[in-house]
Amino acid sequence: MNERLKVFIETYGCQMNVSDTELVFSILTNNNIEISDSIDDADIIIFNTCSVRQHAEERVIGRINNEMSRKSRKQDLKIGVIGCMAQRLGEKLIERNKGIDFVVGTDQYRKLPEIITNLFVNPQFKKNIIINNKEMYDGLYPIHKGNFNAFATIMRGCNNFCSYCIVPYVRGRERSRDYRDIIKEVEELGKKNFKEITLLGQNVNSYNYKGLNFAELLKRVNRISSIERIRFVTSHPKDLSKEVIAIMKDSAKICEHIHLPVQSGDNKILKKMNRGYTVEHYSALVDSLRKALPGISITTDIITGFPGESEKQFQNTLDLMTKIEFDYAFTFKYSPRSGTEAANYNNQIPEEERLARLQKLISLQEKITLKKYKDQIGKIKEIYVEKVSKKSKLELSGKSRDYKITVFPGDESLIGKFVNVLITEATGWTLKGKLFDEQVKPKQHNKLCK
Ligand code: SAH
Ligand code: SF4
Ligand code: F3S
């Protein structure tokens, strides 16, 4: 084959998968394989998949089956699956879905160029899902596809084994990336005009590279002059230290937003989930965060219908939501994952009940979110302008430091800039406003720039 092979990747799941796709872009292009933005042009279609809930897997299988018909039109077309579902199911995925040509797990992406090239010569190859707890993809730098904001992976894997969660099984053990590589990557991003970066890991608060902890890493990233905003996900309540909260307060670039999954508002359920904290500990953290960073936005994840969850225990979650008033909550009904501890519990809650509780949770959170967003009316907020609004060509859309999508009338020339917007309206999860002043240099929110 003389022409370069073209690969199209469709990504599902969390930010870690988005970041891995960018890593795979880099691995492929380094090996003379082209990345295609169009599925129609591709010689190879890859699905980067998620296993976190049954529904996530079903969705991808549906998509893969849809694209199978392309094989009758393009004989040489190959379809591959990578990511967490590839890791979880391996061979079974191929047995159940005959058209899948190859399956590659989360620690084997370096092998992708060889696997892809060989496929056309030796179609016998099927899978490589060996977990390699040492694989950090050192020396590789992702190709970031977005504009303005980019993810930087700081760690891989997870050691927490929350009893409901598949992630530790499909991502291997927790390991932290060399801070010098992270700094180098972020500096490069700054040079490419990415002004906002999000540090990524399943549990960023336990980052530790040869004794250098997350607080120290944040301090170092905060010193990179070309970066204006720093975010990080995900924080774990058991590991979020006073030191990190202090750095958040003192480091000008760290945004006033934290995603802090609580999962449940009941201590017994938290214990069964193996989360390692209590409701009291969580509430105290929220108090410290709000004291250190007044107005900080707090978002969370919550699961309904965990095995054995009683009506009363579910009510405790609703009560906690009312008390804390999260800016936003990602809510999920419990999905049993084979191989996890909770999937074997014999007190599973019926599907309809899990769903009914989920709906109650969503409707409570909708009210709280609207209230929190309405509290913003009259405020002047710094917005990093990302794009023309989907709904109107005359409006722009961007995000505030506290992670609220904000839409306002403005000229396209402001895209990529920081502006001040006066908030005049709040709908669902969007703020609306009008341009207050155009400014190039972001405001430093009276924090000390260290
Ligand atoms: N490492 C992160 C995110 C993990 S996955 C963390 O610890 O917060 C994202 C969210 O999916 C979790 O926070 C949890 O709320 C949800 N989740 C994970 N496993 C689930 C399951 N089996 N059923 C339903 N929701 C689940
Ligand atoms: Fe899953 Fe818990 Fe690890 Fe998050 S911390 S990835 S919920 S095991
Ligand atoms: Fe992320 Fe889903 Fe894997 S949440 S780590 S892509 S199982």
Coordinates of C-alpha atoms and ligand atoms in Angstrom, one line a residue:
M1 CA 0.0 0.0 0.0
N2 CA 1.6 3.3 -1.1
E3 CA -0.8 5.7 0.4
R4 CA -0.7 6.4 4.1
L5 CA -3.4 4.6 6.1
K6 CA -6.1 6.8 7.5
V7 CA -7.6 6.3 10.9
F8 CA -10.7 7.8 12.4
I9 CA -11.3 7.6 16.1
E10 CA -14.6 7.9 17.9
T11 CA -14.3 8.5 21.6
Y12 CA -16.6 7.6 24.5
G13 CA -16.3 7.9 28.3
C14 CA -14.5 10.3 30.6
Q15 CA -11.8 12.9 30.0
M16 CA -9.2 10.2 30.4
N17 CA -10.4 8.6 27.2
V18 CA -10.4 11.9 25.4
S19 CA -6.8 12.4 26.5
D20 CA -5.9 8.9 25.5
T21 CA -7.3 9.5 22.1
E22 CA -5.0 12.5 21.8
L23 CA -2.1 10.3 22.9
V24 CA -3.1 7.7 20.2
F25 CA -3.1 10.5 17.6
S26 CA 0.4 11.2 18.5
I27 CA 1.5 7.5 18.5
L28 CA -0.1 7.0 15.0
T29 CA 1.2 10.2 13.4
N30 CA 4.7 9.5 14.7
N31 CA 4.5 6.3 12.7
N32 CA 3.3 7.7 9.4
I33 CA -0.3 6.9 9.9
E34 CA -2.7 9.7 9.1
I35 CA -5.6 10.9 11.4
S36 CA -8.8 11.5 9.5
D37 CA -11.5 13.8 10.7
S38 CA -14.0 12.0 8.5
I39 CA -15.3 8.5 9.1
D40 CA -16.0 8.2 5.3
D41 CA -12.4 8.5 4.4
A42 CA -11.0 6.1 7.0
D43 CA -9.2 2.8 6.3
I44 CA -9.5 2.0 10.0
I45 CA -12.3 3.0 12.4
I46 CA -11.4 2.9 16.0
F47 CA -13.8 3.1 18.9
N48 CA -12.3 4.3 22.2
T49 CA -14.7 2.8 24.7
C50 CA -16.0 3.1 28.2
S51 CA -17.1 0.4 30.6
V52 CA -18.2 2.4 33.6
R53 CA -21.9 1.5 33.2
Q54 CA -23.8 -1.1 31.2
H55 CA -25.5 1.6 29.2
A56 CA -22.1 3.1 28.1
E57 CA -21.1 -0.3 26.7
E58 CA -24.5 -0.9 25.0
R59 CA -24.3 2.5 23.3
V60 CA -20.9 1.7 21.8
I61 CA -21.9 -1.7 20.6
G62 CA -24.9 -0.1 18.9
R63 CA -22.6 2.4 17.1
I64 CA -20.1 -0.4 16.1
N65 CA -22.9 -2.4 14.6
N66 CA -24.2 0.6 12.7
E67 CA -20.8 1.1 11.1
M68 CA -20.4 -2.6 10.2
S69 CA -22.4 -2.0 7.0
R70 CA -19.5 0.0 5.7
K71 CA -17.5 -3.2 5.3
S72 CA -19.7 -4.3 2.4
R73 CA -19.0 -1.1 0.6
K74 CA -15.3 -0.9 1.5
Q75 CA -13.7 -4.3 1.5
D76 CA -10.5 -3.5 3.3
L77 CA -12.0 -1.5 6.0
K78 CA -10.9 -2.5 9.5
I79 CA -12.8 -1.8 12.7
G80 CA -11.0 -1.8 16.1
V81 CA -11.9 -1.3 19.7
I82 CA -9.6 0.3 22.3
G83 CA -10.1 1.7 25.8
C84 CA -11.8 0.3 28.9
M85 CA -14.3 -2.0 27.2
A86 CA -11.6 -3.5 25.1
Q87 CA -9.7 -4.1 28.3
R88 CA -12.6 -5.6 30.1
L89 CA -13.9 -7.9 27.4
G90 CA -10.9 -8.6 25.2
E91 CA -11.5 -11.8 23.1
K92 CA -15.2 -11.9 24.0
L93 CA -15.8 -8.7 22.2
I94 CA -14.6 -10.2 19.0
E95 CA -16.5 -13.5 19.6
R96 CA -19.7 -11.6 20.2
N97 CA -19.3 -9.1 17.4
K98 CA -17.8 -10.8 14.4
G99 CA -16.9 -7.7 12.4
I100 CA -14.4 -6.4 15.0
D101 CA -10.9 -6.8 13.6
F102 CA -8.8 -5.9 16.6
V103 CA -9.0 -5.1 20.3
V104 CA -6.3 -3.2 22.2
G105 CA -6.3 -2.4 25.9
T106 CA -5.5 0.8 27.8
D107 CA -1.8 0.0 28.3
Q108 CA -0.9 -1.2 24.8
Y109 CA -1.4 1.8 22.6
R110 CA 2.3 2.0 21.7
K111 CA 1.7 -1.2 19.7
L112 CA -1.1 0.2 17.7
P113 CA 0.9 1.3 14.6
E114 CA 2.4 -2.2 14.3
I115 CA -0.9 -3.9 14.9
I116 CA -2.7 -1.6 12.4
T117 CA -0.1 -2.1 9.7
N118 CA 0.1 -5.8 10.2
L119 CA -3.7 -6.2 10.0
F120 CA -3.5 -5.7 6.2
V121 CA -0.9 -8.4 5.9
N122 CA -1.9 -10.8 8.7
P123 CA -5.5 -10.6 9.6
Q124 CA -5.0 -13.3 12.2
F125 CA -4.0 -10.8 14.8
K126 CA -6.9 -10.1 17.2
K127 CA -6.0 -8.6 20.5
N128 CA -3.5 -7.2 23.0
I129 CA -5.0 -6.4 26.3
I130 CA -2.0 -7.0 28.6
I131 CA -2.2 -4.6 31.6
N132 CA 1.2 -3.0 32.2
N133 CA 1.2 -1.1 35.5
K134 CA 4.4 0.6 34.5
E135 CA 3.1 2.1 31.2
M136 CA 3.0 5.9 31.6
Y137 CA 3.5 6.6 27.9
D138 CA 6.6 8.6 28.9
G139 CA 8.3 10.5 26.1
L140 CA 5.0 10.8 24.2
Y141 CA 3.1 14.1 23.9
P142 CA -0.6 14.1 22.9
I143 CA -1.8 15.9 19.8
H144 CA -4.5 18.2 21.3
K145 CA -7.4 18.6 18.9
G146 CA -9.3 21.3 20.7
N147 CA -8.8 25.0 21.0
F148 CA -7.9 27.1 24.0
N149 CA -8.4 24.4 26.7
A150 CA -6.5 21.1 26.8
F151 CA -6.2 18.1 29.1
A152 CA -2.9 17.1 30.6
T153 CA -2.8 13.6 32.1
I154 CA -0.8 13.6 35.4
M155 CA -1.5 10.0 36.5
R156 CA -3.0 6.8 35.2
G157 CA -5.0 3.9 36.9
C158 CA -6.7 3.8 40.3
N159 CA -6.0 1.9 43.5
N160 CA -9.2 2.8 45.3
F161 CA -11.5 -0.1 44.4
C162 CA -14.7 1.6 45.2
S163 CA -16.9 -1.4 45.4
Y164 CA -19.2 -0.5 42.5
C165 CA -16.4 0.6 40.1
I166 CA -14.8 -1.1 37.1
V167 CA -12.1 1.5 36.6
P168 CA -9.3 -0.1 38.7
Y169 CA -9.8 -3.4 36.8
V170 CA -9.5 -1.8 33.3
R171 CA -6.9 0.9 34.0
G172 CA -4.6 -1.0 36.3
R173 CA -2.7 0.4 39.3
E174 CA -2.3 4.1 40.1
R175 CA 0.9 5.6 38.9
S176 CA 2.0 9.3 38.6
R177 CA 3.7 10.8 35.7
D178 CA 7.1 12.6 36.0
Y179 CA 6.3 16.2 36.9
R180 CA 9.0 17.4 34.5
D181 CA 7.1 15.8 31.6
I182 CA 3.8 17.4 32.8
I183 CA 5.4 20.8 33.0
K184 CA 7.0 20.4 29.6
E185 CA 3.7 19.4 28.1
V186 CA 1.8 22.3 29.7
E187 CA 4.5 24.8 28.6
E188 CA 4.2 23.5 25.0
L189 CA 0.4 23.9 25.3
G190 CA 0.9 27.5 26.4
K191 CA 3.1 28.1 23.3
K192 CA 0.3 26.8 21.1
N193 CA -2.1 29.3 22.7
F194 CA -4.0 27.0 25.0
K195 CA -4.7 29.3 27.9
E196 CA -6.6 26.9 30.1
I197 CA -5.5 23.4 31.1
T198 CA -7.1 20.6 33.0
L199 CA -4.9 18.2 34.9
L200 CA -6.3 14.8 34.7
G201 CA -6.3 11.6 36.8
Q202 CA -8.9 9.3 38.5
N203 CA -7.7 10.7 41.8
V204 CA -5.5 13.7 41.3
N205 CA -5.2 14.4 45.0
S206 CA -3.1 11.3 45.5
Y207 CA -0.6 12.4 42.8
N208 CA 2.9 11.5 44.0
Y209 CA 6.0 11.4 41.9
K210 CA 8.9 10.3 44.0
G211 CA 7.7 12.4 46.9
L212 CA 6.5 15.4 45.0
N213 CA 2.7 15.7 45.8
F214 CA -0.2 17.3 44.1
A215 CA 0.1 20.6 46.0
E216 CA 3.7 20.9 44.8
L217 CA 2.7 20.1 41.2
L218 CA 0.0 22.7 41.3
K219 CA 2.5 25.3 42.5
R220 CA 4.8 24.5 39.6
V221 CA 2.0 24.6 37.0
N222 CA 0.8 27.9 38.4
R223 CA 4.2 29.4 37.6
I224 CA 3.9 28.7 33.8
S225 CA 3.5 32.2 32.5
S226 CA 1.6 31.4 29.3
I227 CA -1.2 29.6 31.1
E228 CA -4.0 31.7 32.6
R229 CA -6.4 29.1 34.0
I230 CA -5.8 25.8 35.8
R231 CA -8.4 23.1 36.5
F232 CA -8.1 19.5 37.7
V233 CA -10.3 16.4 37.8
T234 CA -11.1 14.2 39.7
S235 CA -10.7 15.0 43.3
H236 CA -11.4 12.4 45.9
P237 CA -12.8 13.6 49.2
K238 CA -10.6 11.2 51.2
D239 CA -7.4 12.6 49.8
L240 CA -8.1 16.3 49.3
S241 CA -5.6 17.9 51.7
K242 CA -5.6 21.2 53.5
E243 CA -2.4 21.9 51.7
V244 CA -4.2 21.7 48.3
I245 CA -7.0 23.9 49.5
A246 CA -4.4 26.5 50.6
I247 CA -2.7 26.3 47.2
M248 CA -6.1 26.8 45.5
K249 CA -6.6 29.9 47.5
D250 CA -3.2 31.3 46.9
S251 CA -2.5 30.4 43.3
A252 CA -4.0 33.0 41.0
K253 CA -4.6 30.7 38.1
I254 CA -6.4 27.8 39.8
C255 CA -10.1 28.3 39.0
E256 CA -12.8 28.5 41.7
H257 CA -14.3 25.2 40.8
I258 CA -13.9 21.7 42.2
H259 CA -15.5 18.5 41.1
L260 CA -15.8 16.5 44.3
P261 CA -17.8 13.3 43.9
V262 CA -19.8 12.4 47.0
Q263 CA -21.6 9.4 45.6
S264 CA -24.0 9.1 48.6
G265 CA -25.2 11.1 51.6
D266 CA -25.3 8.1 53.9
N267 CA -22.4 6.9 56.0
K268 CA -23.3 3.2 55.9
I269 CA -23.6 3.3 52.1
L270 CA -20.4 5.2 51.8
K271 CA -18.7 2.5 53.9
K272 CA -20.1 -0.2 51.6
M273 CA -19.0 1.7 48.6
N274 CA -15.5 1.7 50.2
R275 CA -15.2 5.4 49.7
G276 CA -13.0 6.0 52.8
Y277 CA -14.8 9.2 54.2
T278 CA -18.0 10.1 56.0
V279 CA -20.7 12.7 55.3
E280 CA -19.3 14.8 58.1
H281 CA -15.8 14.7 56.6
Y282 CA -17.3 15.7 53.2
S283 CA -19.3 18.6 54.6
A284 CA -16.3 19.9 56.5
L285 CA -14.3 19.8 53.3
V286 CA -17.0 21.9 51.6
D287 CA -16.9 24.4 54.4
S288 CA -13.1 24.7 54.2
L289 CA -13.3 25.2 50.4
R290 CA -16.0 27.8 50.7
K291 CA -14.1 29.6 53.4
A292 CA -10.9 29.6 51.4
L293 CA -12.5 30.5 48.1
P294 CA -15.8 32.3 48.6
G295 CA -18.2 31.6 45.7
I296 CA -16.3 28.4 44.6
S297 CA -18.5 26.2 42.4
I298 CA -18.8 22.7 43.7
T299 CA -20.0 19.9 41.4
T300 CA -20.4 16.2 42.3
D301 CA -21.3 12.7 41.2
I302 CA -24.0 10.7 42.9
I303 CA -25.2 7.1 42.5
T304 CA -28.8 6.0 43.2
G305 CA -29.9 2.5 44.2
F306 CA -26.5 1.1 45.3
P307 CA -27.2 -2.4 46.7
G308 CA -29.1 -2.3 50.0
E309 CA -29.8 1.5 49.8
S310 CA -33.0 2.0 51.9
E311 CA -35.6 4.7 51.4
K312 CA -34.1 6.5 54.4
Q313 CA -30.6 6.2 53.2
F314 CA -31.7 7.6 49.8
Q315 CA -33.4 10.5 51.7
N316 CA -30.1 11.2 53.4
T317 CA -28.6 11.8 50.0
L318 CA -31.4 14.2 49.1
D319 CA -30.9 16.0 52.4
L320 CA -27.2 16.3 51.8
M321 CA -27.9 17.8 48.3
T322 CA -30.3 20.3 49.8
K323 CA -27.8 21.2 52.5
I324 CA -24.7 21.6 50.3
E325 CA -26.4 23.0 47.3
F326 CA -24.1 21.7 44.6
D327 CA -23.8 23.9 41.5
Y328 CA -24.3 20.8 39.4
A329 CA -24.5 17.0 40.0
F330 CA -23.8 14.2 37.6
T331 CA -26.3 11.6 38.7
F332 CA -26.3 7.9 37.8
K333 CA -28.4 4.9 38.6
Y334 CA -26.3 2.1 40.0
S335 CA -25.1 -0.3 37.3
P336 CA -23.7 -3.7 38.4
R337 CA -20.3 -4.3 36.9
S338 CA -19.3 -7.9 36.7
G339 CA -16.1 -8.5 38.7
T340 CA -16.6 -5.7 41.1
E341 CA -17.5 -6.4 44.8
A342 CA -20.9 -4.7 44.8
A343 CA -22.1 -6.7 41.8
N344 CA -22.0 -9.8 44.1
Y345 CA -24.1 -8.3 46.9
N346 CA -27.4 -10.1 47.2
N347 CA -29.4 -7.0 48.1
Q348 CA -29.6 -5.4 44.6
I349 CA -32.3 -2.7 44.2
P350 CA -34.8 -3.3 41.4
E351 CA -34.1 -1.3 38.2
E352 CA -37.4 0.7 38.4
E353 CA -36.5 1.8 41.9
R354 CA -33.0 2.9 41.0
L355 CA -34.5 4.8 38.1
A356 CA -37.3 6.4 40.3
R357 CA -34.7 7.6 42.8
L358 CA -32.6 8.9 40.0
Q359 CA -35.5 11.0 38.7
K360 CA -36.1 12.4 42.2
L361 CA -32.4 13.3 42.5
I362 CA -32.4 15.0 39.1
S363 CA -35.5 17.1 39.8
L364 CA -34.1 18.3 43.1
Q365 CA -30.7 19.2 41.6
E366 CA -32.4 21.0 38.7
K367 CA -34.0 23.4 41.2
I368 CA -30.8 23.9 43.1
T369 CA -28.8 24.5 39.9
L370 CA -31.3 27.1 38.8
K371 CA -31.1 28.8 42.2
K372 CA -27.3 28.8 42.1
Y373 CA -27.2 30.2 38.6
K374 CA -29.8 32.9 39.4
D375 CA -27.5 34.0 42.2
Q376 CA -25.0 35.0 39.5
I377 CA -27.4 37.6 38.0
G378 CA -25.9 41.1 38.4
K379 CA -22.3 39.8 38.8
I380 CA -19.5 40.6 36.4
K381 CA -17.7 37.4 35.4
E382 CA -14.5 36.8 33.5
I383 CA -15.3 34.6 30.5
Y384 CA -12.8 32.7 28.3
V385 CA -14.5 32.9 24.9
E386 CA -14.5 29.6 23.1
K387 CA -16.9 29.7 20.2
V388 CA -19.9 31.1 18.4
S389 CA -23.0 30.0 20.3
K390 CA -24.8 27.0 18.8
K391 CA -28.1 28.7 19.1
S392 CA -27.3 32.1 17.5
K393 CA -24.6 33.3 15.2
L394 CA -24.7 36.7 16.9
E395 CA -23.8 35.2 20.3
L396 CA -20.6 33.9 21.7
S397 CA -20.2 31.1 24.3
G398 CA -17.4 30.6 26.9
K399 CA -16.8 29.5 30.4
S400 CA -16.4 31.4 33.6
R401 CA -13.7 30.5 36.1
D402 CA -16.3 28.7 38.2
Y403 CA -17.2 26.6 35.1
K404 CA -20.4 28.0 34.0
I405 CA -21.3 28.2 30.4
T406 CA -22.0 31.8 29.6
V407 CA -23.6 33.2 26.4
F408 CA -23.6 36.8 25.3
P409 CA -23.9 38.9 22.1
G410 CA -20.4 39.6 20.7
D411 CA -18.2 39.6 17.7
E412 CA -16.3 36.5 16.6
S413 CA -13.0 38.4 17.0
L414 CA -13.3 37.9 20.7
I415 CA -12.9 34.1 20.4
G416 CA -9.9 33.0 22.4
K417 CA -9.9 36.1 24.5
F418 CA -10.9 36.8 28.1
V419 CA -13.7 39.3 28.5
N420 CA -15.9 40.5 31.3
V421 CA -19.6 39.8 31.0
L422 CA -22.4 41.2 33.2
I423 CA -24.8 38.4 33.9
T424 CA -28.4 39.3 33.3
E425 CA -30.2 35.9 33.0
A426 CA -30.0 32.3 34.1
T427 CA -31.5 29.3 32.4
G428 CA -30.9 25.6 33.2
W429 CA -27.1 25.3 33.1
T430 CA -26.4 28.4 31.1
L431 CA -25.8 32.0 32.1
K432 CA -26.7 34.9 29.7
G433 CA -25.2 38.3 29.8
K434 CA -23.8 41.3 28.0
L435 CA -20.2 42.3 27.3
F436 CA -19.0 44.6 30.1
D437 CA -15.5 45.1 28.9
E438 CA -13.0 43.5 26.6
Q439 CA -9.8 42.9 28.2
V440 CA -6.8 40.8 27.2
K441 CA -5.2 40.1 30.5
P442 CA -7.3 38.0 32.8
K443 CA -8.2 39.4 36.1
Q444 CA -6.3 37.7 38.9
H445 CA -9.1 37.6 41.4
N446 CA -7.1 39.3 44.1
K447 CA -5.2 36.2 44.7
L448 CA -1.5 36.3 45.3
C449 CA 0.4 35.2 42.3
K450 CA 3.2 32.9 43.6
Ligands
SAH1 N1 -12.3 8.6 39.4 C1 -13.5 9.4 39.4 C2 -14.5 9.1 38.3 C3 -14.9 7.7 38.1 S1 -16.2 7.3 37.0 C4 -14.0 9.4 40.8 O1 -13.6 8.6 41.6 O2 -14.8 10.2 41.1 C5 -17.3 8.6 37.1 C6 -18.5 8.4 38.0 O3 -19.3 7.3 37.5 C7 -18.2 8.0 39.4 O4 -17.9 9.1 40.2 C8 -19.5 7.4 39.8 O5 -20.5 8.3 40.3 C9 -20.1 6.8 38.5 N2 -20.0 5.4 38.5 C10 -18.9 4.6 38.6 N3 -19.2 3.3 38.6 C11 -20.6 3.2 38.5 C12 -21.5 2.2 38.5 N4 -21.2 0.9 38.5 N5 -22.8 2.5 38.4 C13 -23.2 3.8 38.3 N6 -22.4 4.8 38.3 C14 -21.1 4.5 38.4
SF4_2 FE1 -13.7 4.3 40.5 FE2 -13.4 5.0 43.0 FE3 -11.3 4.8 41.4 FE4 -13.0 6.8 41.1 S1 -11.8 6.5 42.9 S2 -12.1 5.5 39.5 S3 -15.0 5.8 41.6 S4 -12.5 3.1 42.0
F3S3 FE1 -13.2 6.6 31.9 FE2 -15.2 5.0 31.4 FE3 -12.7 4.1 31.4 S1 -15.2 6.5 32.9 S2 -11.6 5.4 32.9 S3 -13.6 5.6 30.0 S4 -14.5 3.0 32.2

